[in-house]
Amino acid sequence: MKDRDFLWCALNLMLDDEQELDGLCPTCRDRAMEERCAGCGALLCMTEGNRNGSFDESRFQRLKRGEST
């Protein structure tokens, strides 16, 4: 396959997804567009898998206020 063939396939996949979403009511469309776990369906923003364990919230807040470390 040539590069243009890959581009054509990718574009058609995107259009197919858009057509599927167009067939849904606004509530179902919003739900379909949420990021969810592929295994259990839980919202990713509500799981620990979407957090950086090494992120230091208190240091972030200090730096945000302009304080030095």
Short mmCIF file of C-alpha atoms in Angstrom, two decimals:
data_model
loop_
_atom_site.label_atom_id
_atom_site.label_comp_id
_atom_site.label_asym_id
_atom_site.label_seq_id
_atom_site.Cartn_x
_atom_site.Cartn_y
_atom_site.Cartn_z
CA MET A 1 0.00 0.00 0.00
CA LYS A 2 1.12 3.51 -0.71
CA ASP A 3 1.02 6.40 1.77
CA ARG A 4 -2.08 7.81 0.10
CA ASP A 5 -3.85 4.47 0.58
CA PHE A 6 -3.15 4.57 4.33
CA LEU A 7 -4.41 8.15 4.44
CA TRP A 8 -7.57 7.15 2.56
CA CYS A 9 -8.23 4.30 5.01
CA ALA A 10 -7.65 6.50 8.06
CA LEU A 11 -9.94 9.21 6.71
CA ASN A 12 -12.70 6.71 5.99
CA LEU A 13 -12.40 5.21 9.49
CA MET A 14 -12.79 8.68 10.98
CA LEU A 15 -15.82 9.38 8.79
CA ASP A 16 -17.37 6.03 9.75
CA ASP A 17 -16.96 6.88 13.45
CA GLU A 18 -18.52 10.30 12.90
CA GLN A 19 -21.48 8.76 11.07
CA GLU A 20 -22.06 6.33 13.96
CA LEU A 21 -22.03 9.20 16.46
CA ASP A 22 -24.44 11.21 14.29
CA GLY A 23 -27.00 8.43 14.70
CA LEU A 24 -27.10 8.84 18.49
CA CYS A 25 -29.12 11.20 20.65
CA PRO A 26 -27.08 13.94 22.40
CA THR A 27 -26.99 12.05 25.72
CA CYS A 28 -25.79 8.79 24.17
CA ARG A 29 -23.31 10.69 21.99
CA ASP A 30 -21.76 12.35 25.07
CA ARG A 31 -21.51 8.97 26.81
CA ALA A 32 -19.93 7.37 23.74
CA MET A 33 -17.28 10.08 23.59
CA GLU A 34 -16.24 9.68 27.26
CA GLU A 35 -12.89 8.07 27.92
CA ARG A 36 -13.61 4.71 29.51
CA CYS A 37 -11.65 1.67 30.60
CA ALA A 38 -11.63 -0.97 27.86
CA GLY A 39 -11.99 -3.73 30.48
CA CYS A 40 -14.70 -2.62 32.91
CA GLY A 41 -16.14 0.52 31.32
CA ALA A 42 -15.37 2.83 34.27
CA LEU A 43 -14.66 6.47 33.51
CA LEU A 44 -10.90 6.94 33.29
CA CYS A 45 -11.00 10.24 35.15
CA MET A 46 -12.43 8.36 38.16
CA THR A 47 -9.78 5.64 38.31
CA GLU A 48 -6.28 5.63 39.70
CA GLY A 49 -4.95 4.64 36.31
CA ASN A 50 -5.24 8.21 35.10
CA ARG A 51 -3.09 9.72 37.88
CA ASN A 52 0.63 10.33 38.01
CA GLY A 53 1.82 8.72 41.24
CA SER A 54 4.93 10.87 41.45
CA PHE A 55 3.04 14.16 41.12
CA ASP A 56 3.50 16.34 44.22
CA GLU A 57 0.33 18.40 44.63
CA SER A 58 1.65 20.55 47.49
CA ARG A 59 4.83 21.46 45.58
CA PHE A 60 2.74 22.27 42.53
CA GLN A 61 0.57 24.64 44.57
CA ARG A 62 3.65 26.35 46.04
CA LEU A 63 5.18 26.85 42.60
CA LYS A 64 1.85 28.05 41.27
CA ARG A 65 1.80 30.78 43.93
CA GLY A 66 5.34 31.78 42.93
CA GLU A 67 7.04 30.40 46.04
CA SER A 68 10.44 28.78 45.70
CA THR A 69 10.88 25.11 46.52
#
